[in-house]
mmCIF file of C-alpha atoms in Angstrom:
data_model
loop_
_atom_site.group_PDB
_atom_site.id
_atom_site.type_symbol
_atom_site.label_atom_id
_atom_site.label_comp_id
_atom_site.label_asym_id
_atom_site.label_seq_id
_atom_site.Cartn_x
_atom_site.Cartn_y
_atom_site.Cartn_z
ATOM 1 C CA MET A 1038 53.531 186.620 17.020
ATOM 2 C CA LYS A 1039 52.637 190.039 15.623
ATOM 3 C CA LYS A 1040 55.536 192.440 15.176
ATOM 4 C CA LYS A 1041 55.381 195.534 17.366
ATOM 5 C CA VAL A 1042 55.822 198.956 15.761
ATOM 6 C CA ALA A 1043 56.100 202.325 17.469
ATOM 7 C CA VAL A 1044 54.709 205.216 15.441
ATOM 8 C CA ALA A 1045 56.039 208.746 15.988
ATOM 9 C CA MET A 1046 52.714 210.565 16.256
ATOM 10 C CA SER A 1047 52.796 214.340 15.870
ATOM 11 C CA GLY A 1048 49.036 214.797 15.946
ATOM 12 C CA GLY A 1049 48.977 215.511 12.221
ATOM 13 C CA VAL A 1050 47.321 213.709 9.330
ATOM 14 C CA ASP A 1051 50.413 211.892 8.052
ATOM 15 C CA SER A 1052 51.546 210.137 11.229
ATOM 16 C CA SER A 1053 47.949 209.409 12.240
ATOM 17 C CA LEU A 1054 47.379 207.624 8.921
ATOM 18 C CA VAL A 1055 50.634 205.683 9.398
ATOM 19 C CA ALA A 1056 49.370 204.297 12.700
ATOM 20 C CA THR A 1057 46.069 203.406 11.049
ATOM 21 C CA LEU A 1058 47.619 201.630 8.064
ATOM 22 C CA LEU A 1059 50.065 199.625 10.159
ATOM 23 C CA LYS A 1060 47.322 198.491 12.521
ATOM 24 C CA GLU A 1061 45.312 197.334 9.501
ATOM 25 C CA GLU A 1062 48.334 195.377 8.293
ATOM 26 C CA GLY A 1063 48.322 193.416 11.535
ATOM 27 C CA TYR A 1064 51.119 195.080 13.494
ATOM 28 C CA GLU A 1065 50.858 195.645 17.224
ATOM 29 C CA VAL A 1066 50.952 199.448 17.152
ATOM 30 C CA ILE A 1067 51.876 201.912 19.877
ATOM 31 C CA GLY A 1068 52.136 205.675 19.507
ATOM 32 C CA ILE A 1069 54.832 207.992 20.858
ATOM 33 C CA THR A 1070 54.657 211.780 20.807
ATOM 34 C CA MET A 1071 57.597 214.030 21.580
ATOM 35 C CA ARG A 1072 57.257 216.890 24.035
ATOM 36 C CA LEU A 1073 59.811 219.454 22.937
ATOM 37 C CA SER A 1074 59.411 222.815 24.694
ATOM 38 C CA ASP A 1075 57.409 224.751 27.231
ATOM 39 C CA GLU A 1076 57.530 227.782 29.491
ATOM 40 C CA GLY A 1077 58.195 225.641 32.541
ATOM 41 C CA ARG A 1078 61.745 224.943 31.359
ATOM 42 C CA GLY A 1079 62.558 228.619 30.949
ATOM 43 C CA PHE A 1080 62.469 228.621 27.178
ATOM 44 C CA CYS A 1081 59.090 229.557 25.794
ATOM 45 C CA LEU A 1082 59.276 230.720 22.202
ATOM 46 C CA SER A 1083 55.796 232.221 22.311
ATOM 47 C CA PRO A 1084 52.458 231.466 23.965
ATOM 48 C CA GLU A 1085 51.096 230.595 20.516
ATOM 49 C CA ALA A 1086 53.875 228.077 19.822
ATOM 50 C CA GLU A 1087 53.399 226.425 23.192
ATOM 51 C CA ALA A 1088 49.628 226.243 22.716
ATOM 52 C CA ALA A 1089 50.125 224.632 19.303
ATOM 53 C CA ALA A 1090 52.518 222.074 20.801
ATOM 54 C CA LEU A 1091 49.991 221.102 23.459
ATOM 55 C CA VAL A 1092 47.251 220.769 20.826
ATOM 56 C CA SER A 1093 49.492 218.418 18.846
ATOM 57 C CA VAL A 1094 49.984 216.151 21.866
ATOM 58 C CA LYS A 1095 46.259 216.121 22.543
ATOM 59 C CA ASP A 1096 45.466 215.387 18.897
ATOM 60 C CA ALA A 1097 47.877 212.442 18.924
ATOM 61 C CA GLN A 1098 46.204 211.138 22.075
ATOM 62 C CA ARG A 1099 42.771 211.483 20.442
ATOM 63 C CA VAL A 1100 43.894 209.484 17.405
ATOM 64 C CA ALA A 1101 45.458 206.797 19.617
ATOM 65 C CA GLU A 1102 42.198 206.530 21.543
ATOM 66 C CA GLN A 1103 40.244 206.317 18.290
ATOM 67 C CA LEU A 1104 42.509 203.477 17.096
ATOM 68 C CA GLY A 1105 42.531 201.737 20.452
ATOM 69 C CA ILE A 1106 46.327 201.763 20.807
ATOM 70 C CA GLN A 1107 48.630 202.646 23.679
ATOM 71 C CA HIS A 1108 50.095 206.132 23.581
ATOM 72 C CA TYR A 1109 53.203 207.524 25.261
ATOM 73 C CA VAL A 1110 54.682 211.006 25.586
ATOM 74 C CA ALA A 1111 58.481 211.263 25.498
ATOM 75 C CA ASP A 1112 59.960 214.336 27.186
ATOM 76 C CA PHE A 1113 62.861 215.605 25.076
ATOM 77 C CA ARG A 1114 62.625 219.271 26.028
ATOM 78 C CA ASP A 1115 66.186 219.665 27.287
ATOM 79 C CA MET A 1116 67.704 217.668 24.436
ATOM 80 C CA PHE A 1117 65.703 219.494 21.781
ATOM 81 C CA LYS A 1118 66.781 222.883 23.121
ATOM 82 C CA THR A 1119 70.454 221.878 23.136
ATOM 83 C CA LYS A 1120 70.671 219.809 19.959
ATOM 84 C CA VAL A 1121 68.272 221.714 17.722
ATOM 85 C CA ILE A 1122 67.256 225.176 18.942
ATOM 86 C CA ASP A 1123 70.687 226.214 20.259
ATOM 87 C CA TYR A 1124 72.329 224.732 17.154
ATOM 88 C CA PHE A 1125 69.901 226.692 14.967
ATOM 89 C CA LEU A 1126 70.642 229.999 16.692
ATOM 90 C CA ASP A 1127 74.391 229.404 16.984
ATOM 91 C CA GLU A 1128 74.764 228.556 13.298
ATOM 92 C CA TYR A 1129 73.084 231.801 12.288
ATOM 93 C CA ALA A 1130 75.211 233.671 14.827
ATOM 94 C CA GLN A 1131 78.323 232.338 13.079
ATOM 95 C CA GLY A 1132 77.179 233.409 9.618
ATOM 96 C CA ARG A 1133 75.928 230.005 8.452
ATOM 97 C CA THR A 1134 72.432 228.934 7.426
ATOM 98 C CA PRO A 1135 71.266 225.901 9.436
ATOM 99 C CA ASN A 1136 68.767 223.201 8.581
ATOM 100 C CA PRO A 1137 67.040 222.232 11.851
ATOM 101 C CA CYS A 1138 65.299 219.148 10.417
ATOM 102 C CA VAL A 1139 68.645 217.729 9.279
ATOM 103 C CA ALA A 1140 69.918 218.189 12.848
ATOM 104 C CA CYS A 1141 66.770 216.880 14.551
ATOM 105 C CA ASN A 1142 66.197 213.725 12.539
ATOM 106 C CA PRO A 1143 69.363 211.735 13.421
ATOM 107 C CA GLN A 1144 69.682 213.029 16.996
ATOM 108 C CA ILE A 1145 66.112 213.333 18.232
ATOM 109 C CA LYS A 1146 63.574 211.530 16.060
ATOM 110 C CA PHE A 1147 65.719 208.676 14.741
ATOM 111 C CA GLY A 1148 68.070 208.861 17.724
ATOM 112 C CA ALA A 1149 66.502 209.389 21.141
ATOM 113 C CA LEU A 1150 62.916 208.643 20.086
ATOM 114 C CA PHE A 1151 63.984 205.577 18.120
ATOM 115 C CA ASN A 1152 65.834 204.315 21.217
ATOM 116 C CA LYS A 1153 62.751 204.964 23.348
ATOM 117 C CA ALA A 1154 60.704 202.867 20.921
ATOM 118 C CA ARG A 1155 63.190 200.020 21.238
ATOM 119 C CA GLU A 1156 63.011 200.274 25.039
ATOM 120 C CA LEU A 1157 59.249 199.853 24.767
ATOM 121 C CA GLY A 1158 59.795 196.594 22.916
ATOM 122 C CA ALA A 1159 59.135 197.814 19.388
ATOM 123 C CA ASP A 1160 60.617 195.801 16.536
ATOM 124 C CA PHE A 1161 60.109 198.699 14.149
ATOM 125 C CA PHE A 1162 59.840 202.481 14.245
ATOM 126 C CA ALA A 1163 57.524 204.275 11.799
ATOM 127 C CA THR A 1164 57.012 207.909 10.858
ATOM 128 C CA GLY A 1165 54.960 209.888 8.369
ATOM 129 C CA HIS A 1166 57.896 210.906 6.189
ATOM 130 C CA TYR A 1167 57.546 210.824 2.415
ATOM 131 C CA ALA A 1168 60.543 208.601 1.648
ATOM 132 C CA ARG A 1169 61.183 204.899 1.111
ATOM 133 C CA ILE A 1170 63.509 202.219 2.430
ATOM 134 C CA LYS A 1171 64.487 199.279 0.247
ATOM 135 C CA GLN A 1172 66.763 196.281 0.607
ATOM 136 C CA ASP A 1173 69.055 195.496 -2.334
ATOM 137 C CA GLU A 1174 70.137 192.088 -3.670
ATOM 138 C CA ASN A 1175 73.086 192.072 -1.249
ATOM 139 C CA GLY A 1176 70.823 192.597 1.744
ATOM 140 C CA ARG A 1177 71.883 196.220 2.323
ATOM 141 C CA TYR A 1178 69.151 198.658 3.315
ATOM 142 C CA GLY A 1179 68.999 201.983 1.501
ATOM 143 C CA LEU A 1180 67.100 205.271 1.630
ATOM 144 C CA TYR A 1181 65.136 206.314 -1.452
ATOM 145 C CA THR A 1182 63.029 209.272 -2.528
ATOM 146 C CA GLY A 1183 59.280 209.251 -1.986
ATOM 147 C CA VAL A 1184 56.937 208.623 -4.901
ATOM 148 C CA ASP A 1185 55.453 212.112 -4.464
ATOM 149 C CA LYS A 1186 58.339 214.265 -5.721
ATOM 150 C CA HIS A 1187 56.677 217.430 -4.397
ATOM 151 C CA LYS A 1188 56.613 215.992 -0.867
ATOM 152 C CA ASP A 1189 59.829 213.946 -0.935
ATOM 153 C CA GLN A 1190 61.683 214.325 2.386
ATOM 154 C CA SER A 1191 64.753 212.195 1.699
ATOM 155 C CA TYR A 1192 66.992 215.292 1.755
ATOM 156 C CA ALA A 1193 66.238 215.893 5.439
ATOM 157 C CA LEU A 1194 66.750 212.205 6.312
ATOM 158 C CA TYR A 1195 70.208 211.577 4.862
ATOM 159 C CA ARG A 1196 71.973 211.771 8.239
ATOM 160 C CA ILE A 1197 70.127 208.762 9.686
ATOM 161 C CA LYS A 1198 72.687 206.131 10.623
ATOM 162 C CA HIS A 1199 72.758 203.225 8.197
ATOM 163 C CA ASP A 1200 72.294 200.534 10.843
ATOM 164 C CA VAL A 1201 68.983 202.145 11.870
ATOM 165 C CA LEU A 1202 67.383 201.884 8.420
ATOM 166 C CA GLN A 1203 66.454 198.210 8.749
ATOM 167 C CA HIS A 1204 64.212 199.052 11.718
ATOM 168 C CA ILE A 1205 62.333 201.941 10.060
ATOM 169 C CA ILE A 1206 59.042 201.888 8.145
ATOM 170 C CA PHE A 1207 57.880 204.774 5.931
ATOM 171 C CA PRO A 1208 54.375 203.737 4.788
ATOM 172 C CA LEU A 1209 53.676 207.062 3.066
ATOM 173 C CA GLY A 1210 56.685 206.825 0.771
ATOM 174 C CA GLU A 1211 54.496 205.075 -1.797
ATOM 175 C CA TYR A 1212 51.673 207.641 -1.591
ATOM 176 C CA THR A 1213 51.003 211.173 -2.763
ATOM 177 C CA LYS A 1214 49.843 213.771 -0.272
ATOM 178 C CA VAL A 1215 46.471 213.849 -2.050
ATOM 179 C CA LYS A 1216 46.092 210.094 -1.509
ATOM 180 C CA THR A 1217 47.050 210.493 2.152
ATOM 181 C CA ARG A 1218 44.258 213.022 2.674
ATOM 182 C CA GLU A 1219 41.779 210.768 0.899
ATOM 183 C CA LEU A 1220 42.699 207.783 3.080
ATOM 184 C CA ALA A 1221 42.553 209.835 6.289
ATOM 185 C CA GLU A 1222 39.003 210.855 5.454
ATOM 186 C CA LYS A 1223 38.106 207.318 4.377
ATOM 187 C CA TYR A 1224 39.158 205.995 7.795
ATOM 188 C CA GLY A 1225 37.343 208.831 9.533
ATOM 189 C CA LEU A 1226 40.392 210.034 11.451
ATOM 190 C CA VAL A 1227 39.595 212.863 13.840
ATOM 191 C CA VAL A 1228 42.462 214.917 12.369
ATOM 192 C CA ALA A 1229 41.638 214.209 8.700
ATOM 193 C CA LYS A 1230 40.972 217.884 7.890
ATOM 194 C CA LYS A 1231 43.752 219.324 10.047
ATOM 195 C CA ALA A 1232 45.859 221.923 8.232
ATOM 196 C CA GLU A 1233 49.462 221.091 7.424
ATOM 197 C CA SER A 1234 52.189 223.179 9.071
ATOM 198 C CA GLN A 1235 54.674 224.692 6.619
ATOM 199 C CA GLU A 1236 56.937 226.401 9.149
ATOM 200 C CA VAL A 1237 59.897 225.317 11.255
ATOM 201 C CA CYS A 1238 58.165 223.819 14.290
ATOM 202 C CA PHE A 1239 59.865 226.021 16.895
ATOM 203 C CA VAL A 1240 60.115 229.353 15.003
ATOM 204 C CA PRO A 1241 57.116 231.571 15.804
ATOM 205 C CA ASP A 1242 55.556 233.027 12.644
ATOM 206 C CA ASP A 1243 58.497 231.554 10.694
ATOM 207 C CA ASP A 1244 60.503 234.641 11.736
ATOM 208 C CA TYR A 1245 64.050 233.481 12.555
ATOM 209 C CA LYS A 1246 65.278 237.094 12.616
ATOM 210 C CA ALA A 1247 63.025 237.852 15.583
ATOM 211 C CA MET A 1248 64.435 234.787 17.356
ATOM 212 C CA LEU A 1249 67.992 235.990 16.771
ATOM 213 C CA LYS A 1250 67.153 239.463 18.085
ATOM 214 C CA ARG A 1251 65.636 237.916 21.196
ATOM 215 C CA PHE A 1252 68.074 235.096 21.988
ATOM 216 C CA ARG A 1253 71.370 236.038 20.234
ATOM 217 C CA PRO A 1254 71.341 239.869 20.076
ATOM 218 C CA GLN A 1255 75.134 240.023 20.537
ATOM 219 C CA CYS A 1256 75.674 238.642 17.020
ATOM 220 C CA LEU A 1257 73.764 241.463 15.354
ATOM 221 C CA LYS A 1258 76.319 244.226 14.937
ATOM 222 C CA PRO A 1259 75.877 246.834 12.177
ATOM 223 C CA GLY A 1260 78.624 246.841 9.566
ATOM 224 C CA ASP A 1261 79.537 247.397 5.956
ATOM 225 C CA ILE A 1262 78.033 245.962 2.797
ATOM 226 C CA VAL A 1263 80.926 245.684 0.339
ATOM 227 C CA ASP A 1264 81.427 244.568 -3.244
ATOM 228 C CA LEU A 1265 83.849 241.832 -4.319
ATOM 229 C CA GLN A 1266 86.684 244.382 -4.469
ATOM 230 C CA GLY A 1267 86.024 245.561 -0.915
ATOM 231 C CA ASN A 1268 84.406 248.865 -1.822
ATOM 232 C CA VAL A 1269 81.818 249.978 0.742
ATOM 233 C CA LEU A 1270 78.358 250.268 -0.843
ATOM 234 C CA GLY A 1271 76.125 250.481 2.195
ATOM 235 C CA ARG A 1272 75.446 249.345 5.764
ATOM 236 C CA HIS A 1273 73.891 246.169 7.150
ATOM 237 C CA LYS A 1274 72.032 245.566 10.427
ATOM 238 C CA GLY A 1275 73.826 242.338 11.359
ATOM 239 C CA VAL A 1276 75.422 239.684 9.130
ATOM 240 C CA PRO A 1277 73.140 236.802 10.282
ATOM 241 C CA LEU A 1278 70.083 238.712 9.050
ATOM 242 C CA TYR A 1279 71.159 238.147 5.423
ATOM 243 C CA THR A 1280 71.275 235.023 3.255
ATOM 244 C CA ILE A 1281 73.319 233.920 0.259
ATOM 245 C CA GLY A 1282 71.510 234.827 -2.959
ATOM 246 C CA GLN A 1283 69.383 237.534 -1.315
ATOM 247 C CA ARG A 1284 68.551 240.523 -3.526
ATOM 248 C CA LYS A 1285 65.817 242.469 -1.774
ATOM 249 C CA GLY A 1286 66.288 244.455 1.415
ATOM 250 C CA LEU A 1287 69.907 245.518 0.835
ATOM 251 C CA GLY A 1288 69.068 249.220 0.728
ATOM 252 C CA ILE A 1289 71.615 249.975 -1.985
ATOM 253 C CA ALA A 1290 71.073 252.093 -5.102
ATOM 254 C CA TYR A 1291 73.194 250.570 -7.864
ATOM 255 C CA PRO A 1292 73.121 250.473 -11.696
ATOM 256 C CA GLU A 1293 72.560 246.681 -11.753
ATOM 257 C CA PRO A 1294 70.900 244.194 -9.379
ATOM 258 C CA LEU A 1295 73.107 243.091 -6.481
ATOM 259 C CA TYR A 1296 72.947 239.812 -4.576
ATOM 260 C CA VAL A 1297 74.515 238.559 -1.367
ATOM 261 C CA VAL A 1298 77.431 236.276 -2.323
ATOM 262 C CA LYS A 1299 79.225 235.874 1.028
ATOM 263 C CA LEU A 1300 78.681 236.417 4.745
ATOM 264 C CA ASP A 1301 81.949 237.350 6.472
ATOM 265 C CA MET A 1302 81.521 237.240 10.250
ATOM 266 C CA ALA A 1303 85.264 237.802 10.890
ATOM 267 C CA LYS A 1304 85.134 241.169 9.116
ATOM 268 C CA ASN A 1305 81.462 241.778 9.968
ATOM 269 C CA GLN A 1306 80.759 242.314 6.269
ATOM 270 C CA VAL A 1307 78.028 241.326 3.841
ATOM 271 C CA VAL A 1308 79.639 240.842 0.428
ATOM 272 C CA VAL A 1309 77.541 241.478 -2.676
ATOM 273 C CA GLY A 1310 78.006 240.980 -6.407
ATOM 274 C CA ASN A 1311 76.122 240.514 -9.656
ATOM 275 C CA ASN A 1312 73.964 237.484 -10.427
ATOM 276 C CA GLN A 1313 76.839 235.579 -12.006
ATOM 277 C CA ALA A 1314 78.839 235.873 -8.779
ATOM 278 C CA VAL A 1315 76.135 233.935 -6.912
ATOM 279 C CA PHE A 1316 76.926 230.783 -8.922
ATOM 280 C CA ALA A 1317 79.639 228.312 -7.865
ATOM 281 C CA ASP A 1318 81.424 225.598 -9.852
ATOM 282 C CA SER A 1319 82.181 223.530 -6.753
ATOM 283 C CA LEU A 1320 81.759 223.213 -2.996
ATOM 284 C CA ILE A 1321 83.414 221.524 -0.035
ATOM 285 C CA ALA A 1322 81.468 219.530 2.556
ATOM 286 C CA GLU A 1323 82.292 217.808 5.838
ATOM 287 C CA LYS A 1324 80.710 215.541 8.466
ATOM 288 C CA MET A 1325 79.796 213.044 5.781
ATOM 289 C CA ASN A 1326 77.219 210.296 6.255
ATOM 290 C CA TRP A 1327 77.188 207.543 3.631
ATOM 291 C CA LEU A 1328 74.174 205.264 3.128
ATOM 292 C CA ALA A 1329 74.768 203.479 -0.199
ATOM 293 C CA PHE A 1330 78.183 202.237 1.007
ATOM 294 C CA ASP A 1331 80.369 202.399 4.111
ATOM 295 C CA GLU A 1332 82.991 204.832 2.813
ATOM 296 C CA LEU A 1333 83.923 206.761 -0.306
ATOM 297 C CA LYS A 1334 87.052 205.250 -1.855
ATOM 298 C CA GLU A 1335 87.153 206.867 -5.280
ATOM 299 C CA PRO A 1336 85.441 209.756 -7.106
ATOM 300 C CA ILE A 1337 81.832 209.103 -8.083
ATOM 301 C CA LYS A 1338 79.327 210.798 -10.358
ATOM 302 C CA VAL A 1339 76.117 211.822 -8.594
ATOM 303 C CA ASN A 1340 73.152 214.143 -8.691
ATOM 304 C CA ALA A 1341 73.660 216.649 -5.885
ATOM 305 C CA ARG A 1342 70.985 218.702 -4.124
ATOM 306 C CA ILE A 1343 72.316 221.741 -2.235
ATOM 307 C CA ARG A 1344 69.143 222.653 -0.339
ATOM 308 C CA TYR A 1345 65.720 221.257 0.478
ATOM 309 C CA GLY A 1346 63.432 221.534 -2.522
ATOM 310 C CA ALA A 1347 66.234 222.519 -4.917
ATOM 311 C CA ARG A 1348 66.798 220.864 -8.270
ATOM 312 C CA GLU A 1349 69.617 218.371 -8.372
ATOM 313 C CA GLY A 1350 72.782 219.144 -10.300
ATOM 314 C CA MET A 1351 75.111 216.544 -11.783
ATOM 315 C CA GLY A 1352 78.636 216.519 -10.393
ATOM 316 C CA VAL A 1353 81.630 214.505 -9.222
ATOM 317 C CA VAL A 1354 82.314 213.857 -5.527
ATOM 318 C CA ALA A 1355 85.973 213.356 -4.599
ATOM 319 C CA LEU A 1356 87.449 212.643 -1.178
ATOM 320 C CA LEU A 1357 89.893 215.161 0.294
ATOM 321 C CA ASP A 1358 92.645 214.158 2.712
ATOM 322 C CA ASN A 1359 90.878 215.537 5.813
ATOM 323 C CA GLY A 1360 87.656 213.540 5.519
ATOM 324 C CA ARG A 1361 85.936 216.309 3.645
ATOM 325 C CA VAL A 1362 84.752 215.984 0.055
ATOM 326 C CA LYS A 1363 84.847 218.307 -2.918
ATOM 327 C CA VAL A 1364 81.889 218.375 -5.280
ATOM 328 C CA THR A 1365 82.617 219.682 -8.783
ATOM 329 C CA PHE A 1366 79.457 220.459 -10.762
ATOM 330 C CA ASP A 1367 78.886 219.968 -14.474
ATOM 331 C CA ASN A 1368 76.957 223.244 -14.407
ATOM 332 C CA PRO A 1369 77.430 226.029 -11.813
ATOM 333 C CA GLN A 1370 74.942 225.969 -8.935
ATOM 334 C CA ARG A 1371 73.221 229.063 -7.555
ATOM 335 C CA ALA A 1372 73.626 230.177 -3.940
ATOM 336 C CA VAL A 1373 75.750 227.411 -2.424
ATOM 337 C CA THR A 1374 75.266 228.153 1.269
ATOM 338 C CA PRO A 1375 77.568 227.144 4.170
ATOM 339 C CA GLY A 1376 75.593 225.394 6.912
ATOM 340 C CA GLN A 1377 73.157 223.784 4.502
ATOM 341 C CA SER A 1378 73.524 220.153 3.421
ATOM 342 C CA VAL A 1379 74.526 218.736 0.075
ATOM 343 C CA VAL A 1380 72.836 215.372 -0.508
ATOM 344 C CA PHE A 1381 73.894 212.951 -3.225
ATOM 345 C CA TYR A 1382 71.537 210.807 -5.316
ATOM 346 C CA ASN A 1383 71.941 207.947 -7.745
ATOM 347 C CA GLY A 1384 68.571 207.932 -9.445
ATOM 348 C CA ASP A 1385 66.078 207.703 -6.576
ATOM 349 C CA GLN A 1386 68.600 206.324 -4.072
ATOM 350 C CA VAL A 1387 70.253 208.538 -1.455
ATOM 351 C CA VAL A 1388 73.997 207.909 -1.676
ATOM 352 C CA GLY A 1389 74.893 210.111 1.300
ATOM 353 C CA GLY A 1390 75.684 213.714 2.070
ATOM 354 C CA GLY A 1391 77.378 216.239 4.298
ATOM 355 C CA ILE A 1392 77.382 219.809 5.609
ATOM 356 C CA ILE A 1393 78.537 222.536 3.218
ATOM 357 C CA VAL A 1394 81.488 224.542 4.590
ATOM 358 C CA GLU A 1395 82.490 226.552 1.508
#
């Protein structure tokens, strides 16, 4: 009997090719597309964003029809608003920098949507992510980087629960984006030439500041920009409008370049310093998720990535007594940012990771 696989179809090139490849391999393929927001639920980000979302659903349906597979639409509008959009806005409102994909993947895509796929009788769940899953000699499934290092998405996937990995297929993990485009055109997919979105899916024009002004205006209170000694150097328009490592837009005349080194919501201050002050020797993280093993028992040496697309830095991860970990770097890392994730690697394997708190 053919194995049944549900493909998360966004209407884009990547997931459409996944459905195509898996059907060619002999799987019984079904497609599922998430419906995430609309004006009818009282939360419309913009007419343009809603129109784009509807086009994506229609494109997924067109591809499913072209492939001759069943297609379903899963309504996660309420959950997406609560778990992702509200989280995104609330994190900024508290002076942290969120990563919405890190929040969405374990809760929505590989949580609720994965469960929906299982309800539909799927043995496996596939997406168009550029990452790989392998089984080691002991039978344990692990998450690994994609072959295309420029497209690798393992960082955003580290919070997937370990017991889910054995049911996931990432066909594009072995391909480059260039190869994906070539194959999409070879198969004549109706979305083969569709442009790739580079923005956060629910942030109109990639302008999170406009979203904060619209949906969390109470967090944007003018205050002081101070140096590391507490001297007032200027005024800010709201702490959440600034990011760690930022140089431009401070509006301060000073003999040397200044960078944001800390966001202090309690004091309503943006703290600035010289370039050296932006570097940190260590960080502390919480809400850990381990993939290479069940729990951390002793300090380990890893390559650590402190944001999506950043270079990895070698360091030691040690467990603290409250479930948090401390990462001590061999070389100081620039702009360690609370709210972002630190993800640990051993070669191309994802060891685990957590949320940076300081």
